[in-house]
PDB file of C-alpha atoms and ligand atoms in Angstrom:
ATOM      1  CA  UNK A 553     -32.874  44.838 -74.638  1.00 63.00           C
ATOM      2  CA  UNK A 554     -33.068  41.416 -75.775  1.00 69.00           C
ATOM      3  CA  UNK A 555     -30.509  41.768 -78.233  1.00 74.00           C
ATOM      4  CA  UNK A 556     -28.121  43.054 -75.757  1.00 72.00           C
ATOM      5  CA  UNK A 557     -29.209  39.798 -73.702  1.00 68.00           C
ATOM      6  CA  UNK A 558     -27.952  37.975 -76.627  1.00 71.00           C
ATOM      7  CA  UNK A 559     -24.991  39.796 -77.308  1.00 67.00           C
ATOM      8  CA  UNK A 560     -23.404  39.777 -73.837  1.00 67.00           C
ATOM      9  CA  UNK A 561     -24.113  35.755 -73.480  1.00 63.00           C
ATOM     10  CA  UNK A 562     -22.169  35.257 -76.607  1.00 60.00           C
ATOM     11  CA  UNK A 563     -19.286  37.144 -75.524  1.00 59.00           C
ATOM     12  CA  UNK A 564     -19.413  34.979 -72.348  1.00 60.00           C
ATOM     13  CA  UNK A 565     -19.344  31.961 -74.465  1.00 57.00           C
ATOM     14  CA  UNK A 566     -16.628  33.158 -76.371  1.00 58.00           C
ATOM     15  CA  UNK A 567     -14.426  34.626 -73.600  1.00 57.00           C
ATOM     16  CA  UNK A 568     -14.892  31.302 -71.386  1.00 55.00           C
ATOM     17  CA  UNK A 569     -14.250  29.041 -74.482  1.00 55.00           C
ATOM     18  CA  UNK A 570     -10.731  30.941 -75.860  1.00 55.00           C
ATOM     19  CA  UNK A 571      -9.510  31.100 -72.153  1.00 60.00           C
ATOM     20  CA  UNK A 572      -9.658  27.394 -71.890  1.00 63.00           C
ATOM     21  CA  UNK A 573      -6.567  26.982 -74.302  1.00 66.00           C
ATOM     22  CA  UNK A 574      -4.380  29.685 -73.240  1.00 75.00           C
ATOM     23  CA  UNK A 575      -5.333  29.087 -69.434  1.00 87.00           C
ATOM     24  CA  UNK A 576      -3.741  25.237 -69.894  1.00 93.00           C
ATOM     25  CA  UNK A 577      -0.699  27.072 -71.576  1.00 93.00           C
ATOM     26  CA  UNK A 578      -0.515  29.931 -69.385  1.00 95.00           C
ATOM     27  CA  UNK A 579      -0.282  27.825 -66.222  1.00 96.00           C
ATOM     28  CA  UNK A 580       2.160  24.937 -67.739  1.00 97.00           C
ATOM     29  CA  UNK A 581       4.648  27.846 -68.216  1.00 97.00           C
ATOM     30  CA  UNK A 582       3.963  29.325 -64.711  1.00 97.00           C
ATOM     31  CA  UNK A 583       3.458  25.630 -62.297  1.00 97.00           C
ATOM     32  CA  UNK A 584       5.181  23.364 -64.843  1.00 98.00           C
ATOM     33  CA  UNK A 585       7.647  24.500 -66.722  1.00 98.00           C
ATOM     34  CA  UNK A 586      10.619  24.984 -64.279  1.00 98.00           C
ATOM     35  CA  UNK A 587      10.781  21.454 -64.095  1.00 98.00           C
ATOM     36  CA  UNK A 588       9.373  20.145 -67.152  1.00 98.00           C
ATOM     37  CA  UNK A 589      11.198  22.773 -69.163  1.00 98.00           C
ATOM     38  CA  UNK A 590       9.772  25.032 -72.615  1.00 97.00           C
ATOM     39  CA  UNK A 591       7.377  22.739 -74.299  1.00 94.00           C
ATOM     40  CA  UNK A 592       7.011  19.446 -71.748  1.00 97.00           C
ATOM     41  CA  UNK A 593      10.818  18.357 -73.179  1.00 97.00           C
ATOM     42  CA  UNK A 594      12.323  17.870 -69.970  1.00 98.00           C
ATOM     43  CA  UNK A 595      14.728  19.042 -67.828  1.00 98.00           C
ATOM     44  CA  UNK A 596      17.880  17.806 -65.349  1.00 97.00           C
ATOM     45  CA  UNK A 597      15.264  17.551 -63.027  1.00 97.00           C
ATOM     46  CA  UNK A 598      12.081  16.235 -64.617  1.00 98.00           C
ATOM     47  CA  UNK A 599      10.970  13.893 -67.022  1.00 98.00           C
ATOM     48  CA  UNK A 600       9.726  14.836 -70.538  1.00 98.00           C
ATOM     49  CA  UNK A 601       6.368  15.368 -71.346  1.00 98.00           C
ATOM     50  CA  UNK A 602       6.309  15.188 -75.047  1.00 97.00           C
ATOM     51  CA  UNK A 603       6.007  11.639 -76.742  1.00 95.00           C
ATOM     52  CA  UNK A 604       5.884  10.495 -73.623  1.00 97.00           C
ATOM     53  CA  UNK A 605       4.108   6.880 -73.260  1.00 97.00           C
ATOM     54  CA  UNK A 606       2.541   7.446 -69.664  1.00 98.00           C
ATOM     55  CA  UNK A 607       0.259  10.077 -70.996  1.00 98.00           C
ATOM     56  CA  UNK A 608      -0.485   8.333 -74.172  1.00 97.00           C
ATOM     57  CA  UNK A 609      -1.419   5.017 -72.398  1.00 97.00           C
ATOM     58  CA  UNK A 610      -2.760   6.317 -68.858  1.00 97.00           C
ATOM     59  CA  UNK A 611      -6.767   6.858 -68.328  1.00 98.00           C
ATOM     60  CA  UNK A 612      -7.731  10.873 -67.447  1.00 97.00           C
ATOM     61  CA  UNK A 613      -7.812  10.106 -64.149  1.00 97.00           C
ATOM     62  CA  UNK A 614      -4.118   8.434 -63.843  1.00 98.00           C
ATOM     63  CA  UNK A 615      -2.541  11.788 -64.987  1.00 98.00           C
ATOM     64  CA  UNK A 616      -5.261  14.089 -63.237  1.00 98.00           C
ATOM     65  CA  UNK A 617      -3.636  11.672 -60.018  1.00 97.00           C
ATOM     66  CA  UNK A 618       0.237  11.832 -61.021  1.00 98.00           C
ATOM     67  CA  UNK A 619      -0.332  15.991 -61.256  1.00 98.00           C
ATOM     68  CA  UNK A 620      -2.738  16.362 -57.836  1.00 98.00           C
ATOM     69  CA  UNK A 621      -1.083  14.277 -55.513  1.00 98.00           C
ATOM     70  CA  UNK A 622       2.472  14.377 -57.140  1.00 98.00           C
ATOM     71  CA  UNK A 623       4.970  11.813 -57.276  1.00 98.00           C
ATOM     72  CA  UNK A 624       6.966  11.245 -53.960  1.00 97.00           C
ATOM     73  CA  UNK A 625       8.364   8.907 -52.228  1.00 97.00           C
ATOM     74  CA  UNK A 626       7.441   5.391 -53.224  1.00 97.00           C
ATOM     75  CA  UNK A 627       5.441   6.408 -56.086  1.00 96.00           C
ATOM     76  CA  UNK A 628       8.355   7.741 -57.652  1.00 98.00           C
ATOM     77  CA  UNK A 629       8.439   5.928 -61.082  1.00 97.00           C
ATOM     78  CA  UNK A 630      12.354   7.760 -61.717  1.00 98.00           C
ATOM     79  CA  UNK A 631      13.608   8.079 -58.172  1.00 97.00           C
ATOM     80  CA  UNK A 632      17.113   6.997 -59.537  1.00 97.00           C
ATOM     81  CA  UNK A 633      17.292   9.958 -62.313  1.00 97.00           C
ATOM     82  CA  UNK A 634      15.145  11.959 -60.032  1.00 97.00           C
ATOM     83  CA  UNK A 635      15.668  11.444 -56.805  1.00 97.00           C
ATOM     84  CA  UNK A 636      13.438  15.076 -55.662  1.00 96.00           C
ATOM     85  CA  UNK A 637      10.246  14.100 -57.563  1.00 98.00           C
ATOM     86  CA  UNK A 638       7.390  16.169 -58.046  1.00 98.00           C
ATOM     87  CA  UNK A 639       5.116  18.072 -55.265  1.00 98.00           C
ATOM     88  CA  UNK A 640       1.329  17.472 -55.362  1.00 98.00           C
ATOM     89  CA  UNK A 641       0.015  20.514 -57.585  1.00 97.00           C
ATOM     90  CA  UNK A 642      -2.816  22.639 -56.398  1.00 96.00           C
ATOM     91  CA  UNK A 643      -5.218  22.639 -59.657  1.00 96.00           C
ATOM     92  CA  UNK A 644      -8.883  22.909 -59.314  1.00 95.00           C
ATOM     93  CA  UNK A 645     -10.749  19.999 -61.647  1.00 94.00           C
ATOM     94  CA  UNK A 646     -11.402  22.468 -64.439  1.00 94.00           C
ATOM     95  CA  UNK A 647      -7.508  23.303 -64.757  1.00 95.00           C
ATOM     96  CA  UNK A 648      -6.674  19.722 -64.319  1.00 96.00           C
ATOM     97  CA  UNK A 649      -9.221  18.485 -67.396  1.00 95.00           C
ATOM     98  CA  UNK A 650      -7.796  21.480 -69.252  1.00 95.00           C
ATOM     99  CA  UNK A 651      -3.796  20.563 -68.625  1.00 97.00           C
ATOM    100  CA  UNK A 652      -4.585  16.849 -68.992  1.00 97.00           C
ATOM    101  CA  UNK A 653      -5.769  18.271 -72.424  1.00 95.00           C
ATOM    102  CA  UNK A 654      -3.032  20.387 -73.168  1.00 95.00           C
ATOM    103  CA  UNK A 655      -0.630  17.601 -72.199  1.00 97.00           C
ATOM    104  CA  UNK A 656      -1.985  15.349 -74.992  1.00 96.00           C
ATOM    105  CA  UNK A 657      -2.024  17.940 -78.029  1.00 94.00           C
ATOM    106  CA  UNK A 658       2.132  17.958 -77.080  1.00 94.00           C
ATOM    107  CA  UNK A 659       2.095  14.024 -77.986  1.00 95.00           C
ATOM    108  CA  UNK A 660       3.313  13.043 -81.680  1.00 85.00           C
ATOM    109  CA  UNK A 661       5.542  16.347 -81.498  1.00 65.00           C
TER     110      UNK A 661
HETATM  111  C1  LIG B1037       9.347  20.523 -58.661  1.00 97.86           C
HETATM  112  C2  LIG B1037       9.393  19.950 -59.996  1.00 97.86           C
HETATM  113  C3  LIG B1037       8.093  19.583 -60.700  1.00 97.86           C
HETATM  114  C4  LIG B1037       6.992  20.386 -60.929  1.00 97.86           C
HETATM  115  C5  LIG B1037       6.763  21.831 -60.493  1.00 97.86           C
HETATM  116  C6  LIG B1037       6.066  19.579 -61.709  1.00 97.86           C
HETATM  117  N1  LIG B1037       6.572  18.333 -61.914  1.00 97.86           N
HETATM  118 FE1  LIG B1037       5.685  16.797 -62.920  1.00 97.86          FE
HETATM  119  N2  LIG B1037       7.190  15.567 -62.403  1.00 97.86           N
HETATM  120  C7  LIG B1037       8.360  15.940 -61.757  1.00 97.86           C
HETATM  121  C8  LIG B1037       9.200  14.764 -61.559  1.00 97.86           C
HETATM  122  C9  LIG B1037      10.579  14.736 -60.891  1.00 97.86           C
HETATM  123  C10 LIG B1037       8.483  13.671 -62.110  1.00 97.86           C
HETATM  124  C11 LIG B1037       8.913  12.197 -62.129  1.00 97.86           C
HETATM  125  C12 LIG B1037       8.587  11.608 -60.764  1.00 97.86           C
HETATM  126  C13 LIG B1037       8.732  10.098 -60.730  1.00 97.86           C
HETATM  127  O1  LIG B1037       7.712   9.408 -61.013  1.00 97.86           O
HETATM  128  O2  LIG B1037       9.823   9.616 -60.405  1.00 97.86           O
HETATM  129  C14 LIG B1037       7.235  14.209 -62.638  1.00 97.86           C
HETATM  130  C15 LIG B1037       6.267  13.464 -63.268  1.00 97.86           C
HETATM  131  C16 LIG B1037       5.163  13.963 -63.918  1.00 97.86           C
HETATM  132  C17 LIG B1037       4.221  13.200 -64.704  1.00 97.86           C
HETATM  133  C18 LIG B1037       4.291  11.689 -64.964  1.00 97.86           C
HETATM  134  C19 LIG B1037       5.261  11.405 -66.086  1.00 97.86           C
HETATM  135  C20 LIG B1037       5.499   9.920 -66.317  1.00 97.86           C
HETATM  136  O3  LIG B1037       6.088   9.597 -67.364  1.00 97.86           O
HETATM  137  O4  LIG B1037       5.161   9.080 -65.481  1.00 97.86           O
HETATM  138  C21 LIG B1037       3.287  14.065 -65.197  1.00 97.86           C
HETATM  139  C22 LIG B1037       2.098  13.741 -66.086  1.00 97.86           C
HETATM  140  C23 LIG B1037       3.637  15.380 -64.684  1.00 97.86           C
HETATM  141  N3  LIG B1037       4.781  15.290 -63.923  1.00 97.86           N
HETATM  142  C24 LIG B1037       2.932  16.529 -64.957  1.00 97.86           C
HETATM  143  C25 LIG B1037       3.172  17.750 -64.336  1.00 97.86           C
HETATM  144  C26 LIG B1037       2.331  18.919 -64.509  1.00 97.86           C
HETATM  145  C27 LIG B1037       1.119  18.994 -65.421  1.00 97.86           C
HETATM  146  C28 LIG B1037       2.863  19.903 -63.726  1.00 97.86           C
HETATM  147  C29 LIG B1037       2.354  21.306 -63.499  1.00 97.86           C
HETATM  148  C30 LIG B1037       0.981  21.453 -63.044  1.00 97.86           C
HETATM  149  C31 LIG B1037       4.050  19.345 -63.067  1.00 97.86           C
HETATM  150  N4  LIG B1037       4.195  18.052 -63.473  1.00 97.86           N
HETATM  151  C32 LIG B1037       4.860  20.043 -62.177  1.00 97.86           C
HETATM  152  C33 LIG B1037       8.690  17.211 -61.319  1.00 97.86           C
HETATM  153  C34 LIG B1037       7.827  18.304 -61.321  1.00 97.86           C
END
């Protein structure tokens, strides 16, 4: 009994911990990409997110900002190249640590 204890908490741990990765992926593609484009390199309508100085240089909590409450109106950094900006994105903290994570592993590509 014990051992099957053991057993199913490892699987837990290993489940939870390879999600994390393809989660960040998985919902850049679905909530991201359209704008950002394949691989964060940008679009007619969104900035790049590869080598892209704001996420080297901002703190966690910049970005986790810029992605929750979006960029609109007078926060727009680009509003001359684009004009629409971004929507405030519905991620709970977990996905937001996770993409903010993701986001950096595309920098120096
Ligand atoms: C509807 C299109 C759209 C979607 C969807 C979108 N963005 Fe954006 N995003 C933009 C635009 C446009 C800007 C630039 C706005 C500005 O500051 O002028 C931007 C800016 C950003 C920035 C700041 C870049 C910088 O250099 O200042 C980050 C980070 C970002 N987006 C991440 C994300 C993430 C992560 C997602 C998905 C969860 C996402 N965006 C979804 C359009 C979008």
């Amino acid at each position: 009994m014990k051992r099957i204890m053991a057993g199913a908490v490892l699987m837990a741990v290993f489940f939870s911990t390879s999600a994390f990765a393809q989660d960040a992926e998985a919902l850049y593609k679905s909530r991201c990409q359209p704008c950002h484009g394949p691989g964060g390199k940008g679009t007619g309508i969104a900035p790049a997110l590869v080598n892209n100085l704001y996420i080297q240089s901002a703190t966690d909590q910049d970005i986790a900002d810029s992605i929750l409450k979006g960029r609109q109106g007078a926060d727009r950094k680009f509003a001359a190249k684009y004009p629409a900006g971004m929507p405030p994105q519905k991620l709970s903290d977990a996905e937001a640590q996770s993409m903010i994570t993701y986001l950096k592993s595309l920098q120096g590509k």
